[in-house]
mmCIF file of N, CA and C in Angstrom:
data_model
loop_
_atom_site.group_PDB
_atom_site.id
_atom_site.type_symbol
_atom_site.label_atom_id
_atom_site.label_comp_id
_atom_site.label_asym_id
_atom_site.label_seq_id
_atom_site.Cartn_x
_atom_site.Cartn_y
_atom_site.Cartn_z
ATOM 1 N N UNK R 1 213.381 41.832 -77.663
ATOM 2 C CA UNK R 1 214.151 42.405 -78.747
ATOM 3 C C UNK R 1 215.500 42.867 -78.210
ATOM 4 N N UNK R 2 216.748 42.525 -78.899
ATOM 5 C CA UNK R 2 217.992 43.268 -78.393
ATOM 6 C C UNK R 2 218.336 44.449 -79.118
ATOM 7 N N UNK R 3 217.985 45.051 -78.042
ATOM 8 C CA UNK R 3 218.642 46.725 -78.730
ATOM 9 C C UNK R 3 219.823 47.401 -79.050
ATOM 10 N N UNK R 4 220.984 45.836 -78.893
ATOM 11 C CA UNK R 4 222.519 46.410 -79.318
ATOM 12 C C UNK R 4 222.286 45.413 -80.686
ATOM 13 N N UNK R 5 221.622 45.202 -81.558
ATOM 14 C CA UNK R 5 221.498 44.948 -82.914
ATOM 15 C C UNK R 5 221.144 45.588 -84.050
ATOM 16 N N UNK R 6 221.323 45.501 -85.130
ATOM 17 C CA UNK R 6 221.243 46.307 -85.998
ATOM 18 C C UNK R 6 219.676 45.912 -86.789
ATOM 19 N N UNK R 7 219.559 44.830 -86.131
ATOM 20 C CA UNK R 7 218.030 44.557 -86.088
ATOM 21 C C UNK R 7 217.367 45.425 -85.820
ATOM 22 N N UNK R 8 217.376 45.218 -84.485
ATOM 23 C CA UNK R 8 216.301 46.360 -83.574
ATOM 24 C C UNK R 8 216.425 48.244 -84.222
ATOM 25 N N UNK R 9 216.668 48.743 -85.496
ATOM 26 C CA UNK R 9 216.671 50.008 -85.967
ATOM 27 C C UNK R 9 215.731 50.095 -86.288
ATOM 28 N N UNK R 10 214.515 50.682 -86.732
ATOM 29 C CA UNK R 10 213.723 50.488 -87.885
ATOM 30 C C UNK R 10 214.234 51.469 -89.276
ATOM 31 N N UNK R 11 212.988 51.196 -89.849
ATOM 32 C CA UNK R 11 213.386 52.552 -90.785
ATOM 33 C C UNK R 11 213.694 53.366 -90.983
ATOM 34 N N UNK R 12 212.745 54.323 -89.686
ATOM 35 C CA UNK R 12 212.544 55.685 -89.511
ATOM 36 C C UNK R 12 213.631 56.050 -88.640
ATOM 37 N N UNK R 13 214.166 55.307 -87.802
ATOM 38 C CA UNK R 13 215.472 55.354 -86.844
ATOM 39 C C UNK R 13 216.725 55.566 -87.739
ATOM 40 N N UNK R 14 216.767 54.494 -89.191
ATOM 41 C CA UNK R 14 218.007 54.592 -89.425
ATOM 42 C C UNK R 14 218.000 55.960 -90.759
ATOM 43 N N UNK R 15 216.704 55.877 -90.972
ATOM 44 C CA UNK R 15 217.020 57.373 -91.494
ATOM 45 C C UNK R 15 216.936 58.781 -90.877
ATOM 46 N N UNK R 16 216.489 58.726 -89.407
ATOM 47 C CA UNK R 16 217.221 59.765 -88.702
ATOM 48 C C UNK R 16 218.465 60.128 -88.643
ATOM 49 N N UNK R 17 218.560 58.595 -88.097
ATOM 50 C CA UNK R 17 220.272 58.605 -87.327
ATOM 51 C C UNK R 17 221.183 59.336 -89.429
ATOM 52 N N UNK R 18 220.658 58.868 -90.524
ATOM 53 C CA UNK R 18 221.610 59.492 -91.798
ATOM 54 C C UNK R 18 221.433 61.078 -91.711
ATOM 55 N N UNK R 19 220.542 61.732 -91.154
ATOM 56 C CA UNK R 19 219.744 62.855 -90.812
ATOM 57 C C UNK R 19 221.070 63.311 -89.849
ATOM 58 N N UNK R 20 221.145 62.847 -88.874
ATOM 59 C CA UNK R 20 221.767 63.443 -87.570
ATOM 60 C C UNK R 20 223.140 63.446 -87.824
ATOM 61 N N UNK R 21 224.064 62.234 -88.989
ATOM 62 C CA UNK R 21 225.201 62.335 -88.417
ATOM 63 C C UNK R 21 225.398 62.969 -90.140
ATOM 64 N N UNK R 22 224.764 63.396 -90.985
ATOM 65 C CA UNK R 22 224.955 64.307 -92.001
ATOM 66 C C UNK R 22 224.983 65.833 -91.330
ATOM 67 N N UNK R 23 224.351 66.089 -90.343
ATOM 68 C CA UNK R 23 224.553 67.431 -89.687
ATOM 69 C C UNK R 23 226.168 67.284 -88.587
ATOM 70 N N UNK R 24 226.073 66.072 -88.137
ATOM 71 C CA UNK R 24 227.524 66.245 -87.244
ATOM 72 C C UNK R 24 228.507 66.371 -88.730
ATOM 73 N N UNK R 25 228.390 65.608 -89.624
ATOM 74 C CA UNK R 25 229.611 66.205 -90.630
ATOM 75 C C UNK R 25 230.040 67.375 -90.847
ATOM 76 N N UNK R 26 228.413 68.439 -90.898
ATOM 77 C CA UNK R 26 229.185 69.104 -91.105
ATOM 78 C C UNK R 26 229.781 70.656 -89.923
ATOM 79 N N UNK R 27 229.314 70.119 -88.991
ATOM 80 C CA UNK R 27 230.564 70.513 -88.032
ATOM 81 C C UNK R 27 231.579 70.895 -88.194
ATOM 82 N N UNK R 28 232.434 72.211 -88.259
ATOM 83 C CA UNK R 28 233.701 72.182 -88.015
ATOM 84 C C UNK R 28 234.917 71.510 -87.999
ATOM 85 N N UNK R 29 234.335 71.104 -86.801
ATOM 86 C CA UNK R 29 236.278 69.556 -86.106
ATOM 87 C C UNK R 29 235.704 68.476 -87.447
ATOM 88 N N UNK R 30 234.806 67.950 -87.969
ATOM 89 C CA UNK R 30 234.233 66.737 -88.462
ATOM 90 C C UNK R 30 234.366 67.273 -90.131
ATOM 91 N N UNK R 31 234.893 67.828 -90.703
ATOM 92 C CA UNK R 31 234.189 68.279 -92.070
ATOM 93 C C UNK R 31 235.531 67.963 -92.853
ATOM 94 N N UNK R 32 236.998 67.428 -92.383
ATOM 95 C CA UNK R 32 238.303 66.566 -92.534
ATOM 96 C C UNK R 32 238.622 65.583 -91.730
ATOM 97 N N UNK R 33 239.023 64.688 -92.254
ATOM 98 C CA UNK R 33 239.659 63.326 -91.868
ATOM 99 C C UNK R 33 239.963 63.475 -90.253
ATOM 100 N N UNK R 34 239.761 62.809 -89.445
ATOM 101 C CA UNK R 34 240.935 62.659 -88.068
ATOM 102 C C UNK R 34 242.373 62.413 -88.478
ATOM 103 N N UNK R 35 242.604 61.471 -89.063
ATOM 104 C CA UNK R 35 243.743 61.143 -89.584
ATOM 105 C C UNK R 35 244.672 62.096 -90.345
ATOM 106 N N UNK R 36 244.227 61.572 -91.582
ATOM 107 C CA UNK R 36 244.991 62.267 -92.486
ATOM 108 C C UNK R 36 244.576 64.014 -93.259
ATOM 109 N N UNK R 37 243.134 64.101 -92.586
ATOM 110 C CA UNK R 37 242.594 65.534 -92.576
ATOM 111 C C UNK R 37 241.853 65.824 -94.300
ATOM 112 N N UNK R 38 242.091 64.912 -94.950
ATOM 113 C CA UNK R 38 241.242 64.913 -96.390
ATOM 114 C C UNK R 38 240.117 65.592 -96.355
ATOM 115 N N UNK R 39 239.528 66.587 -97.065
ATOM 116 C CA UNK R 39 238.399 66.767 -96.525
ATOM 117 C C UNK R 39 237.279 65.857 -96.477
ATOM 118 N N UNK R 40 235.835 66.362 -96.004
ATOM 119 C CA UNK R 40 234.474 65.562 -96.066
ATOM 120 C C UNK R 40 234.242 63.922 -95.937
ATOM 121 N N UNK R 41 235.098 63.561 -95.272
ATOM 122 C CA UNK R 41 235.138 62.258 -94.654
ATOM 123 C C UNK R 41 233.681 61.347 -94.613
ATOM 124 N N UNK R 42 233.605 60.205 -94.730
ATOM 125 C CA UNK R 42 231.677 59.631 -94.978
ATOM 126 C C UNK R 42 231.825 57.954 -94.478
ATOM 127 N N UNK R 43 233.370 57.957 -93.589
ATOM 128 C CA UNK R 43 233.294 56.845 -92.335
ATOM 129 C C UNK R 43 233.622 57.046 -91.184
ATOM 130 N N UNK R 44 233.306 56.143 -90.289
ATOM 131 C CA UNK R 44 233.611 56.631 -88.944
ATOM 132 C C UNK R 44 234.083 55.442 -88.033
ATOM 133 N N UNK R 45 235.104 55.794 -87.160
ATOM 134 C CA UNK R 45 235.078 54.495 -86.325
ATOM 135 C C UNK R 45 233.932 54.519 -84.982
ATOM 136 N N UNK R 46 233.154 53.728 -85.108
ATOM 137 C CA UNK R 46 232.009 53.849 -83.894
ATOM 138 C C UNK R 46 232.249 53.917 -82.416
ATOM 139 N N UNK R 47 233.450 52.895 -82.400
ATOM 140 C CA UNK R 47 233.842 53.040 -81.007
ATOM 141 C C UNK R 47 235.167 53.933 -80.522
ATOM 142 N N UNK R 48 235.621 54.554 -81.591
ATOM 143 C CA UNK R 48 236.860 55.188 -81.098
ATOM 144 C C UNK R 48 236.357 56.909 -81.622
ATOM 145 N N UNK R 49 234.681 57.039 -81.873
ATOM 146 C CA UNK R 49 234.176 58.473 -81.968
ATOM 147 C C UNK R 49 234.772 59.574 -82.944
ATOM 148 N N UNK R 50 235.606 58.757 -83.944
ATOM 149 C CA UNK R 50 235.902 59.533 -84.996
ATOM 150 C C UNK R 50 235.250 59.424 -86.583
ATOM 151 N N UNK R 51 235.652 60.637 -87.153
ATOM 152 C CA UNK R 51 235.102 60.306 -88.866
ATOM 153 C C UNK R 51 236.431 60.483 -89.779
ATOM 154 N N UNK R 52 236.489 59.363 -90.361
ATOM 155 C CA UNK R 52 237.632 59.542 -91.293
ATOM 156 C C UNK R 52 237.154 59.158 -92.622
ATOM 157 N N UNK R 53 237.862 59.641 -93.628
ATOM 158 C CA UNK R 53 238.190 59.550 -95.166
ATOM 159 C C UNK R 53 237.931 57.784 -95.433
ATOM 160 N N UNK R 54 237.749 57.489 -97.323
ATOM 161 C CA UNK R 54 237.942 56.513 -97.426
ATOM 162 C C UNK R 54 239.572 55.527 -96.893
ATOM 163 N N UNK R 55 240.194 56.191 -97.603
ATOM 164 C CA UNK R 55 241.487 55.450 -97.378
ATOM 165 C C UNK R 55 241.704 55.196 -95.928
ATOM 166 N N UNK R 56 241.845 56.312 -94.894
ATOM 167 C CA UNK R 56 242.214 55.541 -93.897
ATOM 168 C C UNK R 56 241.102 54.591 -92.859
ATOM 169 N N UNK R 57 239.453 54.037 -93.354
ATOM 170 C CA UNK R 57 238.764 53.649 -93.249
ATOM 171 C C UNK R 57 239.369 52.064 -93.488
ATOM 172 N N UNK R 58 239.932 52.212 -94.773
ATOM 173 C CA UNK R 58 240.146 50.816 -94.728
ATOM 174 C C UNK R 58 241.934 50.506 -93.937
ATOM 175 N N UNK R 59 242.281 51.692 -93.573
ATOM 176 C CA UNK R 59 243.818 51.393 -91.725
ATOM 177 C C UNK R 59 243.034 51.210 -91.254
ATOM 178 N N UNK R 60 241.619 51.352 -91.374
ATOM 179 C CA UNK R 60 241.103 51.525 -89.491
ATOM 180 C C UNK R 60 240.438 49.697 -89.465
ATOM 181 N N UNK R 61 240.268 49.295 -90.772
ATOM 182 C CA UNK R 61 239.503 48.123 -90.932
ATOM 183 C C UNK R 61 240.420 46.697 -90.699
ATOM 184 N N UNK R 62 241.844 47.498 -90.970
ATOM 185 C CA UNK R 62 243.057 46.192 -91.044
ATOM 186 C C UNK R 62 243.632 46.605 -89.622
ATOM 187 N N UNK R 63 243.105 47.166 -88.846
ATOM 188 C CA UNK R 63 243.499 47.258 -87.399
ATOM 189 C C UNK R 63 242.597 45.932 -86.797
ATOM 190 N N UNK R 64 241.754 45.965 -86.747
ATOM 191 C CA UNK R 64 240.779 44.239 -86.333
ATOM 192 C C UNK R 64 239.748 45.418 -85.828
ATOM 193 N N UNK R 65 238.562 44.701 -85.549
ATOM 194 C CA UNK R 65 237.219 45.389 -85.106
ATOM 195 C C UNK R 65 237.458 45.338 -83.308
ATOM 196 N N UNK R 66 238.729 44.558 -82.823
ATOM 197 C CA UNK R 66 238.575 45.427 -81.368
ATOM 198 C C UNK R 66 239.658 46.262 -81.491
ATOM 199 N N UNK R 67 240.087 46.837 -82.321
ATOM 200 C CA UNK R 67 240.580 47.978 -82.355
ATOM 201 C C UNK R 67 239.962 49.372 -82.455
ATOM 202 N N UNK R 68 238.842 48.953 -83.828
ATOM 203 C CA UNK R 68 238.267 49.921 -84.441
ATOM 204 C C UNK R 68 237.484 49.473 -85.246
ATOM 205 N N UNK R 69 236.151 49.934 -85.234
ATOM 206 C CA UNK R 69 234.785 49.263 -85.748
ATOM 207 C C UNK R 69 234.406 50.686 -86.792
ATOM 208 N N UNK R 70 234.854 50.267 -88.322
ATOM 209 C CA UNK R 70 233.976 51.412 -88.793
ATOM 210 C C UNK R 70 233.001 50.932 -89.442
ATOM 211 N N UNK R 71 232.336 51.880 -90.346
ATOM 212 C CA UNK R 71 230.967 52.245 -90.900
ATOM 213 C C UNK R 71 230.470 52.856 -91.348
ATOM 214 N N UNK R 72 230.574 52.811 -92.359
ATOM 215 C CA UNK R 72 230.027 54.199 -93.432
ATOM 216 C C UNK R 72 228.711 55.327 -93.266
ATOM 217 N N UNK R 73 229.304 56.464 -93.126
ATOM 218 C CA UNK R 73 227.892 57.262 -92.490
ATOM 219 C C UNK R 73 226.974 57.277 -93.487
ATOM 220 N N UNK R 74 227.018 56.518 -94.942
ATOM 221 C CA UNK R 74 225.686 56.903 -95.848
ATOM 222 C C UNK R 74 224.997 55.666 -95.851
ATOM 223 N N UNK R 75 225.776 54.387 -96.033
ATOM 224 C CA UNK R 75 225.614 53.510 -96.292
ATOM 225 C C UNK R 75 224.999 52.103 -95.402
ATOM 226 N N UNK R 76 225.852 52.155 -94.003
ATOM 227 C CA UNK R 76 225.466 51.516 -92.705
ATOM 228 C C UNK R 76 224.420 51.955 -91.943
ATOM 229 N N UNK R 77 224.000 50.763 -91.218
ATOM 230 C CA UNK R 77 222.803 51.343 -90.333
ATOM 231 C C UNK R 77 223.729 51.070 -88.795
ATOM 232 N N UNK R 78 223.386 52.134 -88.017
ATOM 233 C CA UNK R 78 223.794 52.519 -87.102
ATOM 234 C C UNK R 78 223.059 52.412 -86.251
ATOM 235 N N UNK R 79 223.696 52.079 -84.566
ATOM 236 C CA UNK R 79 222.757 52.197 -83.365
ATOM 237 C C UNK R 79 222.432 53.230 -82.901
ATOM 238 N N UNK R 80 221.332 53.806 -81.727
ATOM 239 C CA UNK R 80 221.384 54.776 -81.505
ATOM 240 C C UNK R 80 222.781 55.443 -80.383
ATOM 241 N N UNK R 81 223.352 54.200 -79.959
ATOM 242 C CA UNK R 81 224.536 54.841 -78.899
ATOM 243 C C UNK R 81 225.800 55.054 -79.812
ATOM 244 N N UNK R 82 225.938 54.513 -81.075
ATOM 245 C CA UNK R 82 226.666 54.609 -81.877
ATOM 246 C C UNK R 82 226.756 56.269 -82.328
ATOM 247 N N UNK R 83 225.736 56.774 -82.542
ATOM 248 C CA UNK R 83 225.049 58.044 -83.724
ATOM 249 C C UNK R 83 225.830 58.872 -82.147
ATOM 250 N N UNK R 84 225.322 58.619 -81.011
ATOM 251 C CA UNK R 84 225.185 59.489 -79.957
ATOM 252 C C UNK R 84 226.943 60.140 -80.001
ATOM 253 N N UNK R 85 227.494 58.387 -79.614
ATOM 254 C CA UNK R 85 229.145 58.591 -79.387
ATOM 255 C C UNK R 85 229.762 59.341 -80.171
ATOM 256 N N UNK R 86 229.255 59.040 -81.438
ATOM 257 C CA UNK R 86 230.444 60.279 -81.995
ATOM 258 C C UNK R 86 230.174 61.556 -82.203
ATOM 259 N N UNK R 87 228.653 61.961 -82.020
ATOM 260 C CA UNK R 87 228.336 63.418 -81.795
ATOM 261 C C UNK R 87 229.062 63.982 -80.594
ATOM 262 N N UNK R 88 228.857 63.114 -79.868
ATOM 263 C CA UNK R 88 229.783 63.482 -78.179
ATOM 264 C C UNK R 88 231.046 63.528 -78.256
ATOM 265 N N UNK R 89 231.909 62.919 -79.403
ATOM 266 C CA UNK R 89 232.942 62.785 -79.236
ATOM 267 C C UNK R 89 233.540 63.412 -80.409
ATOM 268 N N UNK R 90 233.419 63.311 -81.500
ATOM 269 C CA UNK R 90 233.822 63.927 -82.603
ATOM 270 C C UNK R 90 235.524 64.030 -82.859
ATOM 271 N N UNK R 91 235.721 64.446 -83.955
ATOM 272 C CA UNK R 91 237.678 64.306 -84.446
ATOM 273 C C UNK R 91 237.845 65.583 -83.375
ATOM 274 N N UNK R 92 237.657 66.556 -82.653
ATOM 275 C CA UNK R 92 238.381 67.604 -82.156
ATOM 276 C C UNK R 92 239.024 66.978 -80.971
ATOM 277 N N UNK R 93 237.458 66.327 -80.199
ATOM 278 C CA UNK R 93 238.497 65.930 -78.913
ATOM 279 C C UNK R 93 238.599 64.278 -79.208
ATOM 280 N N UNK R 94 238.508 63.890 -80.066
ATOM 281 C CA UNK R 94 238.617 62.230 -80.027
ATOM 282 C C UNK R 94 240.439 62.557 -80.423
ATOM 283 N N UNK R 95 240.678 63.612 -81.670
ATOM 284 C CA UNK R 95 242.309 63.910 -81.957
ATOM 285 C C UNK R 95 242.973 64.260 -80.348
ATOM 286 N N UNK R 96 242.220 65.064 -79.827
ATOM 287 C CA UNK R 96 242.834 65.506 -78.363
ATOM 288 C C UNK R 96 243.165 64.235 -77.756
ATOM 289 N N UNK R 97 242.301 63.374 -77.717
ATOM 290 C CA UNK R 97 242.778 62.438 -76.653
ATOM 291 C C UNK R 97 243.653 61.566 -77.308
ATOM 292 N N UNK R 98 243.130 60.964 -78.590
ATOM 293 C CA UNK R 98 244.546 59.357 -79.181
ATOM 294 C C UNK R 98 245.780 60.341 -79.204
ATOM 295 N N UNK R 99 245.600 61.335 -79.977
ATOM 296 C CA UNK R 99 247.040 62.302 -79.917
ATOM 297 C C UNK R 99 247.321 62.166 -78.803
ATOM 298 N N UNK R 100 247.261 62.448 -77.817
ATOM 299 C CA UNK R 100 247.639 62.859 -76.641
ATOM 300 C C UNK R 100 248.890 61.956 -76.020
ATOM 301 N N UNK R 101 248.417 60.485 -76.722
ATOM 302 C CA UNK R 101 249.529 59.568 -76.236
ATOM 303 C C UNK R 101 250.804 59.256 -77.743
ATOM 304 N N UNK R 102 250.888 60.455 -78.659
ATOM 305 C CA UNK R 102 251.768 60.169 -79.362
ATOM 306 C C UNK R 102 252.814 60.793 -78.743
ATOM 307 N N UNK R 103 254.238 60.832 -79.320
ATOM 308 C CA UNK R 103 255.595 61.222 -79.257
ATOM 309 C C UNK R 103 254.517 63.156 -79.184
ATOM 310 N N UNK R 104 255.670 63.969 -78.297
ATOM 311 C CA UNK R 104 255.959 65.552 -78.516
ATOM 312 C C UNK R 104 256.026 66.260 -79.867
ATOM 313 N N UNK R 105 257.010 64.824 -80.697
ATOM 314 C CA UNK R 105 257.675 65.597 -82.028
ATOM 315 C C UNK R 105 256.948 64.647 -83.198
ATOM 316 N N UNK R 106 255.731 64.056 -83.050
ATOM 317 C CA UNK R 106 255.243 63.911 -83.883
ATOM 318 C C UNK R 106 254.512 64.156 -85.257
ATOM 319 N N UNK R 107 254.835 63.677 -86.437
ATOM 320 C CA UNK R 107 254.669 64.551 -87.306
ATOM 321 C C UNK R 107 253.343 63.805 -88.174
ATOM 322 N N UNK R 108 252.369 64.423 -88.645
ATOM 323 C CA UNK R 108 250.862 64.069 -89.244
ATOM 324 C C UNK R 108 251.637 63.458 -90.838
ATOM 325 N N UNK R 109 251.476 62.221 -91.282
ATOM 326 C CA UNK R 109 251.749 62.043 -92.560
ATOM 327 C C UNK R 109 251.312 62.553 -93.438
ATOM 328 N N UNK R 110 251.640 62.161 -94.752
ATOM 329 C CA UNK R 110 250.816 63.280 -96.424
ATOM 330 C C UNK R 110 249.514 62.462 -96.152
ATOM 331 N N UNK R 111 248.648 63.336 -96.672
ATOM 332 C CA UNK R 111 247.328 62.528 -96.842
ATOM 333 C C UNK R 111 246.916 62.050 -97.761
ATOM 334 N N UNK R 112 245.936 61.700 -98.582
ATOM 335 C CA UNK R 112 245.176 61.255 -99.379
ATOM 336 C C UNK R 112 245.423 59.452 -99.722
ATOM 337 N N UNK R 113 246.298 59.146 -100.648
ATOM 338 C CA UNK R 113 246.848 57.851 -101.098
ATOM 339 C C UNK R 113 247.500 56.857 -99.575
ATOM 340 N N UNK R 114 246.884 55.191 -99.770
ATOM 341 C CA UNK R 114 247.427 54.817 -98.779
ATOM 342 C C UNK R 114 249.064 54.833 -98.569
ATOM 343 N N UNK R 115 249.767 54.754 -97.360
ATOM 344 C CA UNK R 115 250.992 54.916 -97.817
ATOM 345 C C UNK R 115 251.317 54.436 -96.036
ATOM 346 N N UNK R 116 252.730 53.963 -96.647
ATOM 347 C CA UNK R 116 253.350 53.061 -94.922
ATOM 348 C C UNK R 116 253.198 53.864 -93.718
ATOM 349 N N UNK R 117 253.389 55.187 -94.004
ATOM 350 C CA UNK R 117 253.924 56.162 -93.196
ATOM 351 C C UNK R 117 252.326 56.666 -92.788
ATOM 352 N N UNK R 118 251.138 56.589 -93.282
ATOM 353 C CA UNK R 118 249.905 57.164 -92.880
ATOM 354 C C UNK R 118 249.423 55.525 -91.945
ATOM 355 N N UNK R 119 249.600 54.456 -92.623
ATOM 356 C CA UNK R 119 249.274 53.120 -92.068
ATOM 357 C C UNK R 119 250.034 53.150 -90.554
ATOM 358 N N UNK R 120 251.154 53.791 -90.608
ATOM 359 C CA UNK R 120 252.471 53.520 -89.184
ATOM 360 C C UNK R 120 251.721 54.793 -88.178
ATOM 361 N N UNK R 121 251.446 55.709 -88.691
ATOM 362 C CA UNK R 121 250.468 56.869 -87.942
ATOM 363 C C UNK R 121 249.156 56.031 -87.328
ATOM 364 N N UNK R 122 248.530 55.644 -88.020
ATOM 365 C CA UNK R 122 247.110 55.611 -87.335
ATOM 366 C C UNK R 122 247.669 54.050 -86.177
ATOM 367 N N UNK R 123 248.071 53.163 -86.703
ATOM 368 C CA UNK R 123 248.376 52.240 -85.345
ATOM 369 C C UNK R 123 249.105 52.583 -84.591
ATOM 370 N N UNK R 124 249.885 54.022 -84.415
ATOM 371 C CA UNK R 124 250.676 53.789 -83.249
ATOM 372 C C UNK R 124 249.068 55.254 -82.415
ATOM 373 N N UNK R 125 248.758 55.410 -83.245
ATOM 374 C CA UNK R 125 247.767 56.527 -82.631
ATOM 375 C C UNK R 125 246.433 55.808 -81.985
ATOM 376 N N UNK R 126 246.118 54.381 -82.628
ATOM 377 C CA UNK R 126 245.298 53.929 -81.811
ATOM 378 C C UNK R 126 245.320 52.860 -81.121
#
């Protein structure tokens, strides 16, 4: 059996893992967008350990999947290193680190509605 498939979950796995990352939501750092900070966010990028809003779910989707792999935390079934990574990693320090390589004088765009200036944020941030 390969255990990096979405095969190999069962039932009871993938309704943990809706169990586990409904409690990382509501976390603190996790309970607004990474991005654009909207509240109660319900996607995530798997490999870049963040949870973001609808809208910028679908920046993160027109970035390509080796950019950024998301997945809806209600809807998708998830691996278990998937569920793990972003508990470990979460928007506080996942923002700490992509931030980290923006400009000094960088400024967070408006949130909610897609818009050039939130689309020009998240690719130069990831």
């Amino acid at each position: 059996m390969n255990f990096n498939s979405k095969r190999s979950v069962t039932d009871e796995q993938n309704e943990r893992h809706k169990r586990m990352l409904a409690a990382i939501l509501k976390e603190e750092g996790n309970k607004s967008c990474a991005d654009c900070k909207t509240r109660n966010p319900t996607w995530a990028s798997v490999n870049l350990g963040v949870f973001v809003c609808l809208t910028c779910s679908g920046i993160h989707r027109s970035l390509g999947v080796h950019i950024s792999q998301v997945r809806s935390c209600n809807l998708d079934t998830w691996l278990p290193k998937q569920v793990e990574f972003c508990r470990v990693m979460g928007n506080v320090k996942g923002n700490r680190y992509w931030e980290s390589r923006l400009p000094k004088d960088f400024r967070r765009p408006p949130s909610g509605n897609p818009n050039p200036e939130l689309a020009a944020f998240i690719r130069a941030k990831y």
